Structure formats: C-alpha cells, structure tokens
PDB file of N, CA and C in Angstrom:
ATOM      1  N   PRO C   1       0.802  -1.226   0.000  1.00 53.00           N
ATOM      2  CA  PRO C   1       0.000   0.000   0.000  1.00 53.00           C
ATOM      3  C   PRO C   1       0.835   1.277   0.000  1.00 53.00           C
ATOM      4  N   SER C   2       1.997   1.279   0.673  1.00 59.00           N
ATOM      5  CA  SER C   2       2.794   2.496   0.689  1.00 59.00           C
ATOM      6  C   SER C   2       3.314   2.824  -0.701  1.00 59.00           C
ATOM      7  N   PHE C   3       3.609   1.797  -1.519  1.00 51.00           N
ATOM      8  CA  PHE C   3       4.064   2.063  -2.875  1.00 51.00           C
ATOM      9  C   PHE C   3       2.963   2.730  -3.692  1.00 51.00           C
ATOM     10  N   VAL C   4       1.739   2.271  -3.520  1.00 54.00           N
ATOM     11  CA  VAL C   4       0.619   2.840  -4.274  1.00 54.00           C
ATOM     12  C   VAL C   4       0.443   4.311  -3.911  1.00 54.00           C
ATOM     13  N   ARG C   5       0.683   4.643  -2.668  1.00 62.00           N
ATOM     14  CA  ARG C   5       0.528   6.035  -2.220  1.00 62.00           C
ATOM     15  C   ARG C   5       1.750   6.882  -2.532  1.00 62.00           C
ATOM     16  N   ASN C   6       2.841   6.280  -2.954  1.00 70.00           N
ATOM     17  CA  ASN C   6       4.088   6.989  -3.121  1.00 70.00           C
ATOM     18  C   ASN C   6       4.278   7.430  -4.569  1.00 70.00           C
ATOM     19  N   LEU C   7       3.670   8.530  -4.922  1.00 77.00           N
ATOM     20  CA  LEU C   7       3.740   9.042  -6.281  1.00 77.00           C
ATOM     21  C   LEU C   7       5.165   9.402  -6.685  1.00 77.00           C
ATOM     22  N   PRO C   8       5.984  10.000  -5.808  1.00 76.00           N
ATOM     23  CA  PRO C   8       7.367  10.289  -6.217  1.00 76.00           C
ATOM     24  C   PRO C   8       8.138   9.032  -6.621  1.00 76.00           C
ATOM     25  N   LEU C   9       7.905   7.929  -5.961  1.00 79.00           N
ATOM     26  CA  LEU C   9       8.572   6.683  -6.314  1.00 79.00           C
ATOM     27  C   LEU C   9       8.117   6.198  -7.688  1.00 79.00           C
ATOM     28  N   ALA C  10       6.850   6.319  -7.967  1.00 80.00           N
ATOM     29  CA  ALA C  10       6.337   5.936  -9.283  1.00 80.00           C
ATOM     30  C   ALA C  10       6.977   6.797 -10.367  1.00 80.00           C
ATOM     31  N   THR C  11       7.149   8.069 -10.086  1.00 79.00           N
ATOM     32  CA  THR C  11       7.786   8.975 -11.040  1.00 79.00           C
ATOM     33  C   THR C  11       9.244   8.592 -11.243  1.00 79.00           C
ATOM     34  N   LEU C  12       9.926   8.256 -10.167  1.00 82.00           N
ATOM     35  CA  LEU C  12      11.326   7.847 -10.237  1.00 82.00           C
ATOM     36  C   LEU C  12      11.495   6.637 -11.155  1.00 82.00           C
ATOM     37  N   PHE C  13      10.579   5.696 -11.075  1.00 84.00           N
ATOM     38  CA  PHE C  13      10.639   4.501 -11.907  1.00 84.00           C
ATOM     39  C   PHE C  13      10.024   4.710 -13.290  1.00 84.00           C
ATOM     40  N   ARG C  14       9.623   5.945 -13.581  1.00 87.00           N
ATOM     41  CA  ARG C  14       9.001   6.299 -14.867  1.00 87.00           C
ATOM     42  C   ARG C  14       7.768   5.466 -15.165  1.00 87.00           C
ATOM     43  N   ALA C  15       6.987   5.251 -14.140  1.00 86.00           N
ATOM     44  CA  ALA C  15       5.741   4.491 -14.314  1.00 86.00           C
ATOM     45  C   ALA C  15       4.832   5.226 -15.285  1.00 86.00           C
ATOM     46  N   ARG C  16       4.077   4.472 -16.030  1.00 93.00           N
ATOM     47  CA  ARG C  16       3.114   5.055 -16.957  1.00 93.00           C
ATOM     48  C   ARG C  16       1.699   4.918 -16.440  1.00 93.00           C
ATOM     49  N   ALA C  17       1.542   4.045 -15.424  1.00 93.00           N
ATOM     50  CA  ALA C  17       0.210   3.807 -14.868  1.00 93.00           C
ATOM     51  C   ALA C  17       0.338   3.350 -13.429  1.00 93.00           C
ATOM     52  N   MET C  18      -0.723   3.560 -12.683  1.00 92.00           N
ATOM     53  CA  MET C  18      -0.834   3.036 -11.329  1.00 92.00           C
ATOM     54  C   MET C  18      -1.963   2.024 -11.335  1.00 92.00           C
ATOM     55  N   HIS C  19      -1.803   0.986 -10.516  1.00 92.00           N
ATOM     56  CA  HIS C  19      -2.794  -0.084 -10.441  1.00 92.00           C
ATOM     57  C   HIS C  19      -3.198  -0.285  -8.985  1.00 92.00           C
ATOM     58  N   PRO C  20      -3.943   0.673  -8.424  1.00 92.00           N
ATOM     59  CA  PRO C  20      -4.319   0.537  -7.015  1.00 92.00           C
ATOM     60  C   PRO C  20      -5.440  -0.479  -6.812  1.00 92.00           C
ATOM     61  N   GLN C  21      -5.406  -1.089  -5.647  1.00 93.00           N
ATOM     62  CA  GLN C  21      -6.513  -1.946  -5.218  1.00 93.00           C
ATOM     63  C   GLN C  21      -7.740  -1.055  -5.050  1.00 93.00           C
ATOM     64  N   THR C  22      -8.900  -1.611  -5.209  1.00 94.00           N
ATOM     65  CA  THR C  22     -10.151  -0.851  -5.143  1.00 94.00           C
ATOM     66  C   THR C  22     -10.221   0.045  -3.912  1.00 94.00           C
ATOM     67  N   THR C  23      -9.852  -0.478  -2.757  1.00 92.00           N
ATOM     68  CA  THR C  23      -9.967   0.300  -1.516  1.00 92.00           C
ATOM     69  C   THR C  23      -9.028   1.490  -1.481  1.00 92.00           C
ATOM     70  N   LEU C  24      -7.993   1.494  -2.311  1.00 90.00           N
ATOM     71  CA  LEU C  24      -7.045   2.608  -2.342  1.00 90.00           C
ATOM     72  C   LEU C  24      -7.343   3.605  -3.460  1.00 90.00           C
ATOM     73  N   ALA C  25      -8.357   3.324  -4.254  1.00 93.00           N
ATOM     74  CA  ALA C  25      -8.704   4.191  -5.385  1.00 93.00           C
ATOM     75  C   ALA C  25      -9.682   5.276  -4.946  1.00 93.00           C
ATOM     76  N   THR C  26      -9.244   6.091  -4.020  1.00 92.00           N
ATOM     77  CA  THR C  26     -10.077   7.196  -3.547  1.00 92.00           C
ATOM     78  C   THR C  26     -10.114   8.296  -4.605  1.00 92.00           C
ATOM     79  N   PRO C  27     -11.102   9.159  -4.564  1.00 94.00           N
ATOM     80  CA  PRO C  27     -11.117  10.271  -5.526  1.00 94.00           C
ATOM     81  C   PRO C  27      -9.841  11.104  -5.462  1.00 94.00           C
ATOM     82  N   GLU C  28      -9.315  11.297  -4.271  1.00 92.00           N
ATOM     83  CA  GLU C  28      -8.093  12.091  -4.108  1.00 92.00           C
ATOM     84  C   GLU C  28      -6.896  11.393  -4.761  1.00 92.00           C
ATOM     85  N   ALA C  29      -6.772  10.081  -4.537  1.00 90.00           N
ATOM     86  CA  ALA C  29      -5.656   9.330  -5.121  1.00 90.00           C
ATOM     87  C   ALA C  29      -5.755   9.321  -6.643  1.00 90.00           C
ATOM     88  N   ILE C  30      -6.934   9.097  -7.154  1.00 94.00           N
ATOM     89  CA  ILE C  30      -7.122   9.082  -8.607  1.00 94.00           C
ATOM     90  C   ILE C  30      -6.749  10.436  -9.195  1.00 94.00           C
ATOM     91  N   ALA C  31      -7.182  11.502  -8.576  1.00 93.00           N
ATOM     92  CA  ALA C  31      -6.860  12.853  -9.057  1.00 93.00           C
ATOM     93  C   ALA C  31      -5.353  13.099  -9.038  1.00 93.00           C
ATOM     94  N   ARG C  32      -4.688  12.637  -7.987  1.00 90.00           N
ATOM     95  CA  ARG C  32      -3.238  12.798  -7.884  1.00 90.00           C
ATOM     96  C   ARG C  32      -2.520  12.064  -9.007  1.00 90.00           C
ATOM     97  N   TYR C  33      -2.923  10.826  -9.246  1.00 91.00           N
ATOM     98  CA  TYR C  33      -2.290  10.037 -10.306  1.00 91.00           C
ATOM     99  C   TYR C  33      -2.537  10.665 -11.673  1.00 91.00           C
ATOM    100  N   ARG C  34      -3.767  11.052 -11.908  1.00 93.00           N
ATOM    101  CA  ARG C  34      -4.117  11.643 -13.209  1.00 93.00           C
ATOM    102  C   ARG C  34      -3.372  12.959 -13.425  1.00 93.00           C
ATOM    103  N   SER C  35      -3.254  13.781 -12.384  1.00 92.00           N
ATOM    104  CA  SER C  35      -2.545  15.055 -12.535  1.00 92.00           C
ATOM    105  C   SER C  35      -1.059  14.846 -12.779  1.00 92.00           C
ATOM    106  N   ALA C  36      -0.529  13.681 -12.389  1.00 90.00           N
ATOM    107  CA  ALA C  36       0.872  13.342 -12.662  1.00 90.00           C
ATOM    108  C   ALA C  36       1.036  12.723 -14.048  1.00 90.00           C
ATOM    109  N   GLY C  37      -0.066  12.630 -14.800  1.00 93.00           N
ATOM    110  CA  GLY C  37      -0.009  12.089 -16.148  1.00 93.00           C
ATOM    111  C   GLY C  37      -0.033  10.576 -16.211  1.00 93.00           C
ATOM    112  N   LEU C  38      -0.449   9.936 -15.125  1.00 94.00           N
ATOM    113  CA  LEU C  38      -0.476   8.477 -15.066  1.00 94.00           C
ATOM    114  C   LEU C  38      -1.866   7.940 -15.409  1.00 94.00           C
ATOM    115  N   LEU C  39      -1.893   6.801 -16.051  1.00 96.00           N
ATOM    116  CA  LEU C  39      -3.149   6.082 -16.242  1.00 96.00           C
ATOM    117  C   LEU C  39      -3.485   5.395 -14.923  1.00 96.00           C
ATOM    118  N   VAL C  40      -4.766   5.133 -14.697  1.00 97.00           N
ATOM    119  CA  VAL C  40      -5.201   4.484 -13.461  1.00 97.00           C
ATOM    120  C   VAL C  40      -6.036   3.258 -13.815  1.00 97.00           C
ATOM    121  N   HIS C  41      -5.533   2.084 -13.381  1.00 97.00           N
ATOM    122  CA  HIS C  41      -6.196   0.797 -13.620  1.00 97.00           C
ATOM    123  C   HIS C  41      -6.451   0.168 -12.257  1.00 97.00           C
ATOM    124  N   VAL C  42      -7.699   0.043 -11.877  1.00 97.00           N
ATOM    125  CA  VAL C  42      -8.066  -0.411 -10.534  1.00 97.00           C
ATOM    126  C   VAL C  42      -8.414  -1.897 -10.544  1.00 97.00           C
ATOM    127  N   TRP C  43      -7.985  -2.612  -9.501  1.00 96.00           N
ATOM    128  CA  TRP C  43      -8.260  -4.044  -9.365  1.00 96.00           C
ATOM    129  C   TRP C  43      -8.859  -4.330  -8.012  1.00 96.00           C
ATOM    130  N   THR C  44      -9.419  -5.380  -7.789  1.00 97.00           N
ATOM    131  CA  THR C  44     -10.248  -6.223  -8.617  1.00 97.00           C
ATOM    132  C   THR C  44     -11.684  -5.753  -8.412  1.00 97.00           C
ATOM    133  N   VAL C  45     -12.300  -5.342  -9.486  1.00 98.00           N
ATOM    134  CA  VAL C  45     -13.630  -4.741  -9.444  1.00 98.00           C
ATOM    135  C   VAL C  45     -14.627  -5.724 -10.042  1.00 98.00           C
ATOM    136  N   ASN C  46     -15.338  -6.446  -9.182  1.00 97.00           N
ATOM    137  CA  ASN C  46     -16.329  -7.415  -9.653  1.00 97.00           C
ATOM    138  C   ASN C  46     -17.766  -6.913  -9.503  1.00 97.00           C
ATOM    139  N   ASP C  47     -17.946  -5.787  -8.841  1.00 97.00           N
ATOM    140  CA  ASP C  47     -19.268  -5.196  -8.651  1.00 97.00           C
ATOM    141  C   ASP C  47     -19.506  -4.178  -9.774  1.00 97.00           C
ATOM    142  N   PRO C  48     -20.476  -4.436 -10.663  1.00 97.00           N
ATOM    143  CA  PRO C  48     -20.717  -3.523 -11.778  1.00 97.00           C
ATOM    144  C   PRO C  48     -21.005  -2.085 -11.350  1.00 97.00           C
ATOM    145  N   ALA C  49     -21.739  -1.900 -10.265  1.00 97.00           N
ATOM    146  CA  ALA C  49     -22.036  -0.541  -9.793  1.00 97.00           C
ATOM    147  C   ALA C  49     -20.763   0.178  -9.361  1.00 97.00           C
ATOM    148  N   LEU C  50     -19.857  -0.545  -8.741  1.00 97.00           N
ATOM    149  CA  LEU C  50     -18.577   0.044  -8.347  1.00 97.00           C
ATOM    150  C   LEU C  50     -17.752   0.398  -9.577  1.00 97.00           C
ATOM    151  N   ALA C  51     -17.809  -0.416 -10.610  1.00 97.00           N
ATOM    152  CA  ALA C  51     -17.100  -0.111 -11.853  1.00 97.00           C
ATOM    153  C   ALA C  51     -17.598   1.198 -12.448  1.00 97.00           C
ATOM    154  N   VAL C  52     -18.900   1.402 -12.424  1.00 97.00           N
ATOM    155  CA  VAL C  52     -19.474   2.655 -12.928  1.00 97.00           C
ATOM    156  C   VAL C  52     -19.002   3.829 -12.083  1.00 97.00           C
ATOM    157  N   ALA C  53     -19.023   3.678 -10.767  1.00 97.00           N
ATOM    158  CA  ALA C  53     -18.577   4.752  -9.871  1.00 97.00           C
ATOM    159  C   ALA C  53     -17.110   5.092 -10.116  1.00 97.00           C
ATOM    160  N   LEU C  54     -16.286   4.081 -10.304  1.00 97.00           N
ATOM    161  CA  LEU C  54     -14.867   4.326 -10.573  1.00 97.00           C
ATOM    162  C   LEU C  54     -14.671   5.009 -11.925  1.00 97.00           C
ATOM    163  N   ALA C  55     -15.447   4.615 -12.909  1.00 96.00           N
ATOM    164  CA  ALA C  55     -15.375   5.270 -14.223  1.00 96.00           C
ATOM    165  C   ALA C  55     -15.738   6.749 -14.085  1.00 96.00           C
ATOM    166  N   GLU C  56     -16.738   7.037 -13.286  1.00 96.00           N
ATOM    167  CA  GLU C  56     -17.134   8.428 -13.054  1.00 96.00           C
ATOM    168  C   GLU C  56     -16.054   9.206 -12.308  1.00 96.00           C
ATOM    169  N   ARG C  57     -15.250   8.523 -11.516  1.00 94.00           N
ATOM    170  CA  ARG C  57     -14.123   9.168 -10.813  1.00 94.00           C
ATOM    171  C   ARG C  57     -12.938   9.404 -11.737  1.00 94.00           C
ATOM    172  N   GLY C  58     -12.954   8.794 -12.917  1.00 95.00           N
ATOM    173  CA  GLY C  58     -11.898   9.057 -13.884  1.00 95.00           C
ATOM    174  C   GLY C  58     -10.866   7.965 -14.076  1.00 95.00           C
ATOM    175  N   VAL C  59     -11.137   6.742 -13.597  1.00 97.00           N
ATOM    176  CA  VAL C  59     -10.166   5.678 -13.844  1.00 97.00           C
ATOM    177  C   VAL C  59     -10.178   5.312 -15.329  1.00 97.00           C
ATOM    178  N   ASP C  60      -9.062   4.807 -15.796  1.00 97.00           N
ATOM    179  CA  ASP C  60      -8.944   4.441 -17.199  1.00 97.00           C
ATOM    180  C   ASP C  60      -9.462   3.040 -17.480  1.00 97.00           C
ATOM    181  N   SER C  61      -9.324   2.155 -16.506  1.00 96.00           N
ATOM    182  CA  SER C  61      -9.849   0.801 -16.676  1.00 96.00           C
ATOM    183  C   SER C  61      -9.988   0.126 -15.322  1.00 96.00           C
ATOM    184  N   VAL C  62     -10.755  -0.942 -15.344  1.00 97.00           N
ATOM    185  CA  VAL C  62     -10.893  -1.774 -14.152  1.00 97.00           C
ATOM    186  C   VAL C  62     -10.457  -3.187 -14.509  1.00 97.00           C
ATOM    187  N   ILE C  63      -9.840  -3.834 -13.569  1.00 97.00           N
ATOM    188  CA  ILE C  63      -9.429  -5.221 -13.712  1.00 97.00           C
ATOM    189  C   ILE C  63     -10.469  -6.039 -12.958  1.00 97.00           C
ATOM    190  N   THR C  64     -11.054  -7.027 -13.628  1.00 98.00           N
ATOM    191  CA  THR C  64     -12.186  -7.747 -13.053  1.00 98.00           C
ATOM    192  C   THR C  64     -12.132  -9.234 -13.376  1.00 98.00           C
ATOM    193  N   ASP C  65     -12.813 -10.009 -12.559  1.00 98.00           N
ATOM    194  CA  ASP C  65     -13.006 -11.429 -12.824  1.00 98.00           C
ATOM    195  C   ASP C  65     -14.302 -11.672 -13.595  1.00 98.00           C
ATOM    196  N   CYS C  66     -15.097 -10.613 -13.773  1.00 97.00           N
ATOM    197  CA  CYS C  66     -16.423 -10.725 -14.396  1.00 97.00           C
ATOM    198  C   CYS C  66     -16.545  -9.730 -15.552  1.00 97.00           C
ATOM    199  N   PRO C  67     -15.733  -9.846 -16.596  1.00 97.00           N
ATOM    200  CA  PRO C  67     -15.736  -8.815 -17.635  1.00 97.00           C
ATOM    201  C   PRO C  67     -17.072  -8.606 -18.326  1.00 97.00           C
ATOM    202  N   GLY C  68     -17.795  -9.659 -18.603  1.00 96.00           N
ATOM    203  CA  GLY C  68     -19.087  -9.507 -19.285  1.00 96.00           C
ATOM    204  C   GLY C  68     -20.068  -8.710 -18.460  1.00 96.00           C
ATOM    205  N   LYS C  69     -20.180  -9.055 -17.203  1.00 96.00           N
ATOM    206  CA  LYS C  69     -21.115  -8.384 -16.302  1.00 96.00           C
ATOM    207  C   LYS C  69     -20.746  -6.917 -16.106  1.00 96.00           C
ATOM    208  N   VAL C  70     -19.465  -6.655 -15.908  1.00 97.00           N
ATOM    209  CA  VAL C  70     -18.999  -5.277 -15.685  1.00 97.00           C
ATOM    210  C   VAL C  70     -19.153  -4.454 -16.956  1.00 97.00           C
ATOM    211  N   LEU C  71     -18.762  -5.011 -18.093  1.00 95.00           N
ATOM    212  CA  LEU C  71     -18.851  -4.298 -19.364  1.00 95.00           C
ATOM    213  C   LEU C  71     -20.294  -3.924 -19.703  1.00 95.00           C
ATOM    214  N   THR C  72     -21.215  -4.834 -19.455  1.00 95.00           N
ATOM    215  CA  THR C  72     -22.622  -4.554 -19.713  1.00 95.00           C
ATOM    216  C   THR C  72     -23.087  -3.337 -18.925  1.00 95.00           C
ATOM    217  N   GLU C  73     -22.674  -3.231 -17.690  1.00 94.00           N
ATOM    218  CA  GLU C  73     -23.072  -2.083 -16.856  1.00 94.00           C
ATOM    219  C   GLU C  73     -22.413  -0.803 -17.326  1.00 94.00           C
ATOM    220  N   LEU C  74     -21.193  -0.876 -17.815  1.00 92.00           N
ATOM    221  CA  LEU C  74     -20.478   0.318 -18.263  1.00 92.00           C
ATOM    222  C   LEU C  74     -20.969   0.847 -19.598  1.00 92.00           C
ATOM    223  N   GLU C  75     -21.610   0.000 -20.384  1.00 89.00           N
ATOM    224  CA  GLU C  75     -22.103   0.444 -21.694  1.00 89.00           C
ATOM    225  C   GLU C  75     -23.323   1.220 -21.501  1.00 89.00           C
TER     226      GLU C  75
END
C-alpha cells in the first residue's frame, strides 16, 4: 500500500500507470495520479455498480473477474 501512495517513487521509476486496489482508489488518489499524467487501472472490481462509480471518478480501466457483467453495466 505504501508504494501505491508513493507518487514520487512511481515517477522515479518512470511508471506510466498506477494499479491501485479498489480500496485505495479514492477520488483524491485518482486525481493525484491523473494530474501526474499516469493512467489508473483499478483491481479487482467485480461489482458492476462500483465499476461505474470508478469510471465516473476518472479511472482508465478496471481489472475484473467478471468482464461480461462489468462491461454490460459500463455500456
């Protein structure tokens, strides 16, 4: 978890994206990552309603075990 919160470390490693766990994908964290020019891919999102909420927060993608169910809700 400290690595996910450590944006300077991600910059040092020239990360292109952050992959926070769902519980760490707060609106503030997402905004911080996006303002640093990073893509945000959240895992593991199996609840379609949560996928929609995360999309509204500005994540670029969700990692899920239920792609059909989640995709249907996002369309």
